[in-house]
Short mmCIF file of C-alpha atoms and ligand atoms in Angstrom, two decimals:
data_model
loop_
_atom_site.label_atom_id
_atom_site.label_comp_id
_atom_site.label_asym_id
_atom_site.label_seq_id
_atom_site.Cartn_x
_atom_site.Cartn_y
_atom_site.Cartn_z
CA MET E 154 -40.48 -14.97 -3.95
CA PRO E 155 -38.56 -15.55 -0.71
CA ARG E 156 -37.81 -12.53 1.48
CA VAL E 157 -34.14 -11.52 1.58
CA ASN E 158 -31.93 -9.86 4.17
CA ASP E 159 -32.71 -6.19 3.46
CA HIS E 160 -29.44 -5.05 5.04
CA PHE E 161 -27.49 -6.28 2.00
CA ALA E 162 -29.12 -3.49 -0.01
CA LYS E 163 -27.19 -0.94 2.10
CA LEU E 164 -23.83 -2.28 0.87
CA LYS E 165 -21.85 -0.75 -1.95
CA ALA E 166 -22.47 -2.76 -5.13
CA GLY E 167 -19.21 -4.71 -5.07
CA TYR E 168 -16.55 -5.62 -2.53
CA LEU E 169 -13.43 -3.47 -3.02
CA PHE E 170 -10.99 -5.96 -4.58
CA PRO E 171 -13.41 -7.60 -7.05
CA GLU E 172 -14.39 -4.05 -8.08
CA ILE E 173 -10.73 -3.24 -8.77
CA GLY E 174 -10.41 -6.51 -10.70
CA ARG E 175 -13.44 -5.52 -12.79
CA ARG E 176 -11.90 -2.14 -13.67
CA VAL E 177 -8.54 -3.70 -14.52
CA ARG E 178 -10.19 -6.29 -16.79
CA GLY E 179 -12.06 -3.44 -18.50
CA PHE E 180 -8.76 -1.64 -19.14
CA GLN E 181 -7.09 -4.83 -20.35
CA ALA E 182 -9.91 -5.52 -22.78
CA ASP E 183 -8.99 -2.28 -24.62
CA ASN E 184 -5.23 -2.46 -23.97
CA SER E 185 -4.32 -6.10 -24.26
CA ASP E 186 -0.60 -5.36 -24.70
CA ALA E 187 -0.27 -3.17 -21.60
CA PRO E 188 2.31 -4.78 -19.27
CA ILE E 189 0.30 -4.43 -16.08
CA ILE E 190 1.99 -4.66 -12.67
CA LYS E 191 -0.39 -5.50 -9.84
CA LEU E 192 0.35 -3.83 -6.51
CA GLY E 193 -3.31 -3.74 -5.50
CA ILE E 194 -4.67 -6.55 -3.36
CA GLY E 195 -2.07 -7.78 -0.86
CA ASP E 196 -1.62 -11.19 -2.42
CA VAL E 197 1.66 -13.01 -1.91
CA THR E 198 3.77 -13.92 -4.94
CA GLU E 199 6.53 -16.10 -3.47
CA PRO E 200 5.80 -19.86 -3.60
CA LEU E 201 5.27 -21.83 -0.41
CA ALA E 202 8.49 -22.50 1.49
CA PRO E 203 9.99 -26.01 1.01
CA ALA E 204 9.50 -26.85 4.71
CA ILE E 205 5.76 -26.25 4.24
CA THR E 206 5.35 -28.17 0.98
CA SER E 207 7.30 -31.13 2.40
CA ALA E 208 5.06 -31.24 5.45
CA MET E 209 1.93 -31.00 3.30
CA LYS E 210 3.16 -33.75 0.94
CA ALA E 211 3.88 -36.00 3.91
CA ALA E 212 0.37 -35.24 5.21
CA VAL E 213 -1.13 -36.21 1.83
CA ASP E 214 0.72 -39.54 2.05
CA GLU E 215 -0.64 -40.09 5.57
CA MET E 216 -4.15 -39.43 4.30
CA GLY E 217 -3.65 -42.11 1.64
CA GLU E 218 -2.93 -44.86 4.17
CA ARG E 219 -5.60 -46.54 6.28
CA ALA E 220 -3.40 -46.50 9.38
CA THR E 221 -2.68 -42.76 9.26
CA PHE E 222 -5.82 -41.44 7.60
CA HIS E 223 -7.66 -38.55 9.34
CA GLY E 224 -11.38 -37.85 9.13
CA TYR E 225 -12.96 -34.95 10.99
CA GLY E 226 -10.36 -33.26 13.16
CA PRO E 227 -10.84 -31.30 16.37
CA GLU E 228 -12.89 -28.18 15.53
CA ARG E 229 -10.51 -25.89 17.39
CA GLY E 230 -7.47 -27.29 15.61
CA TYR E 231 -4.98 -30.13 16.02
CA GLY E 232 -2.87 -30.19 19.19
CA PHE E 233 0.39 -30.10 17.19
CA LEU E 234 -0.52 -26.72 15.68
CA ILE E 235 -2.08 -25.21 18.80
CA ASP E 236 0.99 -26.15 20.79
CA ALA E 237 3.32 -24.54 18.24
CA ILE E 238 1.22 -21.35 18.23
CA ARG E 239 1.18 -21.17 22.00
CA GLN E 240 4.95 -21.56 22.26
CA HIS E 241 6.25 -19.64 19.25
CA ASP E 242 3.72 -16.84 18.90
CA TYR E 243 3.03 -16.17 22.58
CA ALA E 244 5.29 -17.84 25.20
CA SER E 245 8.35 -16.62 23.25
CA ARG E 246 7.15 -13.05 23.90
CA GLY E 247 6.29 -13.68 27.54
CA VAL E 248 2.56 -14.12 26.90
CA ASP E 249 0.70 -17.00 28.48
CA ILE E 250 -2.12 -18.34 26.28
CA ALA E 251 -3.86 -21.62 27.08
CA ASP E 252 -4.53 -24.28 24.43
CA ASP E 253 -8.27 -23.89 24.73
CA GLU E 254 -8.06 -20.16 24.05
CA ILE E 255 -6.77 -20.78 20.49
CA PHE E 256 -9.21 -21.45 17.63
CA VAL E 257 -7.64 -22.47 14.31
CA SER E 258 -9.68 -21.42 11.27
CA ASP E 259 -9.58 -21.18 7.50
CA GLY E 260 -8.58 -17.51 7.37
CA SER E 261 -8.70 -14.16 9.11
CA LYS E 262 -11.11 -12.76 6.54
CA CYS E 263 -13.66 -15.34 7.72
CA ASP E 264 -12.78 -14.77 11.39
CA SER E 265 -13.10 -11.01 11.11
CA GLY E 266 -16.43 -11.37 9.31
CA ASN E 267 -17.77 -14.03 11.68
CA VAL E 268 -16.74 -12.58 15.03
CA GLN E 269 -19.57 -10.02 14.97
CA GLU E 270 -22.04 -12.89 15.59
CA LEU E 271 -21.02 -12.66 19.25
CA PHE E 272 -22.27 -9.08 19.70
CA ALA E 273 -25.74 -7.80 20.52
CA ALA E 274 -27.84 -6.81 17.53
CA ASP E 275 -27.78 -3.20 18.77
CA ALA E 276 -24.09 -3.14 19.77
CA THR E 277 -22.27 0.01 18.65
CA ILE E 278 -19.28 -0.74 16.47
CA ALA E 279 -16.27 1.57 16.11
CA VAL E 280 -13.69 1.37 13.36
CA THR E 281 -10.62 3.37 12.53
CA ASP E 282 -11.11 4.99 9.13
CA PRO E 283 -9.68 3.97 6.61
CA VAL E 284 -10.21 0.33 7.51
CA TYR E 285 -10.20 -3.25 6.17
CA PRO E 286 -13.70 -3.27 4.62
CA VAL E 287 -14.74 -6.66 6.06
CA TYR E 288 -15.17 -5.22 9.58
CA VAL E 289 -17.74 -2.71 8.34
CA ASP E 290 -19.51 -4.77 5.69
CA SER E 291 -20.06 -7.77 7.97
CA ASN E 292 -21.76 -5.52 10.52
CA VAL E 293 -23.86 -3.90 7.80
CA MET E 294 -25.01 -7.37 6.67
CA ALA E 295 -25.89 -8.19 10.27
CA GLY E 296 -28.15 -5.13 10.49
CA ARG E 297 -26.13 -3.07 12.98
CA THR E 298 -26.14 0.05 10.83
CA GLY E 299 -28.42 2.38 8.98
CA ALA E 300 -27.81 3.46 5.39
CA ALA E 301 -24.54 4.94 4.14
CA ASP E 302 -24.39 8.73 3.71
CA GLU E 303 -22.98 10.46 0.62
CA ASN E 304 -19.43 9.95 1.96
CA GLY E 305 -19.98 6.24 2.46
CA ARG E 306 -20.29 6.44 6.27
CA TYR E 307 -22.93 4.14 7.70
CA THR E 308 -25.12 5.59 10.42
CA GLY E 309 -24.69 3.66 13.63
CA ILE E 310 -20.97 3.02 13.11
CA VAL E 311 -18.47 5.20 14.98
CA TYR E 312 -15.73 6.22 12.55
CA LEU E 313 -12.40 7.25 14.08
CA PRO E 314 -10.49 9.11 11.37
CA ALA E 315 -6.85 8.00 11.03
CA THR E 316 -5.16 11.04 9.54
CA GLU E 317 -1.72 12.56 9.01
CA GLU E 318 -2.49 14.87 11.95
CA ASN E 319 -2.98 12.00 14.43
CA LYS E 320 -0.24 9.91 12.77
CA PHE E 321 -2.92 7.43 11.66
CA ALA E 322 -3.46 6.45 15.29
CA PRO E 323 -6.86 7.74 16.40
CA ALA E 324 -7.64 7.95 20.10
CA PRO E 325 -10.55 6.10 21.73
CA SER E 326 -12.79 9.13 22.00
CA ASP E 327 -16.24 7.73 21.37
CA LYS E 328 -18.56 5.41 23.20
CA ALA E 329 -18.65 2.06 21.47
CA ASP E 330 -19.26 -1.52 22.54
CA VAL E 331 -16.81 -3.04 20.10
CA VAL E 332 -13.81 -1.54 18.34
CA TYR E 333 -11.74 -3.11 15.55
CA LEU E 334 -8.02 -2.29 15.66
CA CYS E 335 -5.45 -3.56 13.16
CA SER E 336 -1.69 -3.40 13.70
CA PRO E 337 0.44 -3.32 11.60
CA ASN E 338 -2.38 -1.51 9.93
CA ASN E 339 -4.09 -2.40 6.72
CA PRO E 340 -4.25 -0.06 4.81
CA THR E 341 -2.10 2.74 6.31
CA GLY E 342 0.92 0.56 7.21
CA THR E 343 1.11 2.21 10.64
CA VAL E 344 2.21 0.11 13.59
CA ALA E 345 0.83 0.49 17.12
CA THR E 346 3.24 1.21 19.96
CA ALA E 347 2.77 -0.35 23.40
CA ASP E 348 1.68 3.06 24.79
CA TYR E 349 -0.94 3.42 22.12
CA LEU E 350 -2.36 -0.06 22.74
CA GLU E 351 -2.30 0.59 26.47
CA THR E 352 -4.56 3.61 25.93
CA TRP E 353 -7.04 1.41 24.09
CA VAL E 354 -6.89 -1.44 26.60
CA ASP E 355 -7.45 0.96 29.53
CA TRP E 356 -10.32 2.59 27.67
CA ALA E 357 -11.95 -0.76 26.81
CA ASN E 358 -11.70 -2.06 30.37
CA ALA E 359 -13.11 1.21 31.73
CA HIS E 360 -16.02 1.23 29.24
CA ASP E 361 -16.94 -2.47 29.22
CA ALA E 362 -15.92 -2.50 25.57
CA LEU E 363 -14.33 -5.22 23.48
CA ILE E 364 -11.32 -4.83 21.17
CA ILE E 365 -11.02 -7.03 18.10
CA PHE E 366 -7.29 -6.88 17.45
CA ASP E 367 -6.29 -7.92 13.95
CA ALA E 368 -2.59 -8.85 13.96
CA ALA E 369 -2.54 -10.51 10.53
CA TYR E 370 0.62 -8.56 9.63
CA GLU E 371 2.57 -8.94 12.89
CA ALA E 372 5.42 -10.85 11.18
CA PHE E 373 6.29 -7.67 9.27
CA ILE E 374 7.19 -5.74 12.44
CA ARG E 375 10.90 -4.98 12.19
CA ASP E 376 11.48 -3.56 15.66
CA ASP E 377 11.36 -6.16 18.38
CA SER E 378 10.43 -3.67 21.06
CA LEU E 379 7.04 -3.08 19.35
CA PRO E 380 4.17 -5.31 20.53
CA HIS E 381 3.27 -8.23 18.25
CA SER E 382 0.26 -9.20 20.34
CA ILE E 383 -2.26 -7.12 22.25
CA TYR E 384 -1.76 -9.55 25.14
CA GLU E 385 1.68 -8.00 25.67
CA ILE E 386 -0.34 -5.16 27.23
CA ASP E 387 -1.53 -5.54 30.83
CA GLY E 388 -5.29 -5.86 31.06
CA ALA E 389 -5.82 -7.05 27.47
CA ARG E 390 -7.04 -10.49 28.53
CA THR E 391 -10.24 -8.97 29.91
CA CYS E 392 -11.04 -6.86 26.85
CA ALA E 393 -9.49 -8.24 23.66
CA ILE E 394 -9.83 -10.95 21.03
CA GLU E 395 -6.83 -11.36 18.70
CA MET E 396 -6.68 -12.61 15.12
CA ARG E 397 -3.57 -13.97 13.40
CA SER E 398 -3.08 -15.36 9.92
CA TYR E 399 -0.59 -17.42 7.91
CA SER E 400 -1.64 -15.68 4.67
CA LYS E 401 1.01 -13.00 4.50
CA ARG E 402 3.42 -14.43 7.02
CA ALA E 403 3.83 -17.77 5.23
CA GLY E 404 2.25 -17.33 1.80
CA PHE E 405 -1.07 -19.02 2.69
CA THR E 406 -3.45 -16.71 0.78
CA GLY E 407 -4.34 -19.69 -1.42
CA VAL E 408 -3.94 -22.33 1.29
CA ARG E 409 -6.09 -20.72 4.01
CA CYS E 410 -5.23 -20.99 7.67
CA ALA E 411 -5.47 -18.56 10.58
CA PHE E 412 -6.39 -18.52 14.23
CA MET E 413 -8.20 -16.46 16.79
CA VAL E 414 -7.39 -16.14 20.49
CA VAL E 415 -10.30 -15.70 22.89
CA PRO E 416 -9.11 -15.47 26.52
CA LYS E 417 -11.19 -17.14 29.18
CA GLU E 418 -11.31 -13.96 31.28
CA LEU E 419 -13.23 -12.18 28.52
CA GLU E 420 -16.83 -11.76 29.60
CA GLY E 421 -19.96 -10.13 28.25
CA LYS E 422 -23.52 -9.56 29.44
CA THR E 423 -26.80 -10.92 28.12
CA SER E 424 -29.83 -8.64 27.83
CA SER E 425 -31.07 -10.09 31.11
CA GLY E 426 -27.82 -9.11 32.82
CA ASP E 427 -26.20 -12.55 33.06
CA THR E 428 -22.46 -12.80 32.60
CA VAL E 429 -21.26 -15.04 29.77
CA SER E 430 -17.85 -16.17 28.55
CA PHE E 431 -16.86 -15.08 25.04
CA ASN E 432 -14.57 -18.12 24.89
CA ALA E 433 -17.52 -20.46 25.55
CA MET E 434 -19.65 -18.58 23.01
CA TRP E 435 -16.97 -18.71 20.32
CA ASN E 436 -16.36 -22.39 21.04
CA ARG E 437 -20.09 -23.03 20.59
CA ARG E 438 -20.18 -21.04 17.39
CA HIS E 439 -16.97 -22.58 16.00
CA SER E 440 -18.02 -26.16 16.71
CA THR E 441 -21.50 -25.57 15.30
CA LYS E 442 -20.50 -23.88 12.05
CA PHE E 443 -17.00 -25.19 11.37
CA ASN E 444 -15.45 -28.65 11.17
CA GLY E 445 -11.85 -27.54 11.52
CA ALA E 446 -9.23 -26.50 8.98
CA SER E 447 -8.01 -29.45 6.92
CA TYR E 448 -5.34 -31.75 8.33
CA LEU E 449 -3.07 -31.04 5.31
CA VAL E 450 -3.30 -27.30 5.82
CA GLN E 451 -2.67 -27.52 9.56
CA ARG E 452 0.41 -29.71 8.94
CA GLY E 453 1.62 -27.00 6.56
CA ALA E 454 0.95 -24.28 9.16
CA ALA E 455 2.76 -26.23 11.88
CA ALA E 456 5.78 -26.55 9.56
CA VAL E 457 6.06 -22.74 9.60
CA TYR E 458 7.35 -23.09 13.18
CA SER E 459 10.03 -25.71 12.41
CA GLU E 460 13.62 -24.45 12.29
CA GLU E 461 13.70 -24.51 8.47
CA GLY E 462 10.14 -23.21 8.27
CA LEU E 463 10.95 -20.15 10.37
CA GLN E 464 14.14 -19.50 8.44
CA GLN E 465 12.43 -19.83 5.05
CA THR E 466 9.27 -17.86 5.86
CA ASN E 467 11.23 -15.12 7.65
CA ALA E 468 13.37 -14.81 4.52
CA GLN E 469 10.18 -14.30 2.47
CA VAL E 470 8.94 -11.63 4.86
CA ASP E 471 12.37 -9.92 4.61
CA PHE E 472 12.11 -10.08 0.84
CA TYR E 473 8.72 -8.34 0.81
CA MET E 474 9.94 -5.77 3.32
CA GLU E 475 12.89 -4.95 1.06
CA ASN E 476 10.30 -4.38 -1.69
CA ALA E 477 8.47 -2.08 0.71
CA ARG E 478 11.65 -0.12 1.41
CA LEU E 479 12.38 0.27 -2.31
CA LEU E 480 8.83 1.41 -2.99
CA ARG E 481 8.84 3.89 -0.12
CA GLU E 482 12.15 5.38 -1.16
CA GLY E 483 11.37 5.32 -4.86
CA LEU E 484 8.03 7.03 -4.39
CA GLY E 485 9.67 9.56 -2.07
CA ALA E 486 12.27 10.27 -4.79
CA ALA E 487 9.39 10.81 -7.23
CA GLY E 488 8.06 13.47 -4.85
CA PHE E 489 5.26 11.56 -3.14
CA THR E 490 4.60 11.79 0.58
CA CYS E 491 4.53 8.19 1.82
CA TYR E 492 3.64 6.46 5.05
CA GLY E 493 3.87 2.85 6.17
CA GLY E 494 6.18 0.29 4.59
CA GLU E 495 8.49 0.13 7.62
CA HIS E 496 6.66 -2.48 9.70
CA ALA E 497 4.02 -3.42 7.16
CA PRO E 498 3.93 -4.54 3.52
CA TYR E 499 1.78 -1.55 2.53
CA ILE E 500 2.79 1.93 1.42
CA TRP E 501 0.17 4.60 2.03
CA LEU E 502 0.88 7.45 -0.31
CA LYS E 503 -0.72 10.82 -0.57
CA THR E 504 -2.04 11.72 -4.00
CA ARG E 505 -0.86 15.04 -5.36
CA GLU E 506 -2.84 18.27 -5.37
CA GLY E 507 -5.97 16.73 -4.00
CA THR E 508 -6.35 14.15 -6.80
CA GLY E 509 -9.19 11.84 -5.80
CA SER E 510 -8.01 8.35 -4.98
CA TRP E 511 -10.13 6.63 -7.67
CA GLU E 512 -8.97 9.28 -10.14
CA PHE E 513 -5.37 8.45 -9.19
CA PHE E 514 -6.16 4.75 -9.63
CA ASP E 515 -7.30 5.40 -13.22
CA GLN E 516 -4.33 7.71 -13.88
CA LEU E 517 -1.75 5.21 -12.60
CA LEU E 518 -3.35 2.39 -14.55
CA ARG E 519 -3.50 4.42 -17.77
CA THR E 520 -0.11 6.14 -17.51
CA CYS E 521 2.07 3.55 -15.74
CA HIS E 522 0.03 0.35 -16.14
CA ILE E 523 0.21 -0.11 -12.39
CA VAL E 524 -2.68 -1.30 -10.24
CA GLY E 525 -2.96 -0.05 -6.67
CA THR E 526 -5.82 0.39 -4.24
CA PRO E 527 -7.64 3.71 -3.88
CA GLY E 528 -7.65 4.93 -0.28
CA ALA E 529 -11.34 5.84 -0.49
CA GLY E 530 -12.11 2.14 -0.96
CA PHE E 531 -11.10 1.65 2.67
CA GLY E 532 -13.34 4.42 4.00
CA PRO E 533 -14.02 8.14 3.66
CA SER E 534 -10.83 9.21 5.45
CA GLY E 535 -8.82 7.28 2.86
CA GLU E 536 -9.80 9.82 0.21
CA GLY E 537 -6.69 11.54 -1.19
CA PHE E 538 -4.55 8.49 -0.38
CA PHE E 539 -3.54 5.40 -2.28
CA ARG E 540 -2.21 2.00 -1.14
CA LEU E 541 0.58 0.11 -2.88
CA SER E 542 1.37 -3.43 -1.83
CA ALA E 543 4.92 -4.76 -1.54
CA PHE E 544 3.84 -8.28 -2.53
CA ASN E 545 5.42 -8.82 -5.93
CA SER E 546 8.66 -9.89 -7.58
CA ARG E 547 11.72 -7.64 -7.21
CA ASP E 548 11.74 -7.05 -10.97
CA ASN E 549 8.14 -5.87 -10.98
CA VAL E 550 8.67 -3.61 -7.98
CA THR E 551 11.79 -2.04 -9.55
CA GLU E 552 10.00 -1.61 -12.86
CA ALA E 553 6.97 -0.05 -11.13
CA ILE E 554 9.21 2.47 -9.38
CA GLU E 555 10.92 3.40 -12.66
CA ARG E 556 7.57 3.92 -14.37
CA ILE E 557 6.29 6.11 -11.53
CA LYS E 558 9.49 8.17 -11.44
CA LYS E 559 9.26 8.68 -15.19
CA ALA E 560 5.61 9.74 -15.06
CA TYR E 561 5.63 11.81 -11.86
CA GLY E 562 9.26 12.49 -10.87
C1 LIG W 114 -5.69 -6.63 1.26
O1 LIG W 114 -5.15 -6.43 0.19
O2 LIG W 114 -6.18 -5.71 1.94
C2 LIG W 114 -5.75 -8.03 1.78
O3 LIG W 114 -5.02 -8.88 1.00
C3 LIG W 114 -7.15 -8.48 1.81
C4 LIG W 114 -7.32 -9.66 2.69
O4 LIG W 114 -6.41 -10.03 3.43
O5 LIG W 114 -8.43 -10.19 2.67
#
């Protein structure tokens, strides 16, 4: 038999969301009439905005004509999309990003799993805990960790607990080569201030470390004075890679499009001490393993930045954020301590009287027929917490709040 990658054996049996799906299907098999409301995985529920579908339909028509047909596109993305990103996402906030620093992809999940290919095999990885599981699991698969301990912490990974005490904003206290930061944060819903990011940028530059900044939820920031990009912080161009996504911002979870920014100033060292450009490395990797996001999808993404596209997608984000407000207030009225939900579509609630987060998952499913995500699924420091997503219809969110108030209020 062929030899396999032994590091896979260190992983938990299933990835978090399929595991939740498995448990929900098990419950449904015995309770087929239960009117389940899903506030677990952050999957959008509003249909694509008309500006996007029109652009994609027009792109389909182009593809059906010899004169306007497109074969392989540029691996880094079409100029029309890169230009829109540069202007609307960065120049509009005073940030200068060059075209060849933007890499369009088929999703931030892939980008956040793939980016670790740039780091040394023995690089030390730091994550805030709880954390989006892809950052950890992709490094486990790549062999950068030992086994997990009884709390689920892998040896070799530096865990930075994000707790109520530190307002879910851990300080850069440990030596690491690479740190993953996410703001607005999945799962805690916390948003990073400029001062907080400045601390990290200064630390990374002083320690020759690299920050992977996941800004997939930046569109949900309600206060314009908060940074949307890490490049709004002086010094970030020499220490940070940024990831952005259209999934939550424009309803692309089923369409798939995202991008990564790799500044040209960002440098690393080879084992022989030579200096190399991360931008050149990522370009090499991207053009070797990826043939570009599809033309249709990139036309759809570019339409997000049209006048109607911005209006329509911003209205969707507002809609989800109103759901978040209702959830936060409703859960508060039911006596739960809640965090997040102000600049992020996730509510991070504290379970009562030390109820374990998987126990709370089962309880909520059984009693209220509501699916959420157990905090422990995002890392050991998530134990005792539970994440509810604001991505659903208004009726379902209102109904979920009523059920929770009835059961717990
Ligand atoms: C989540 O629920 O954490 C996200 O939807 C997962 C993802 O973006 O891959």
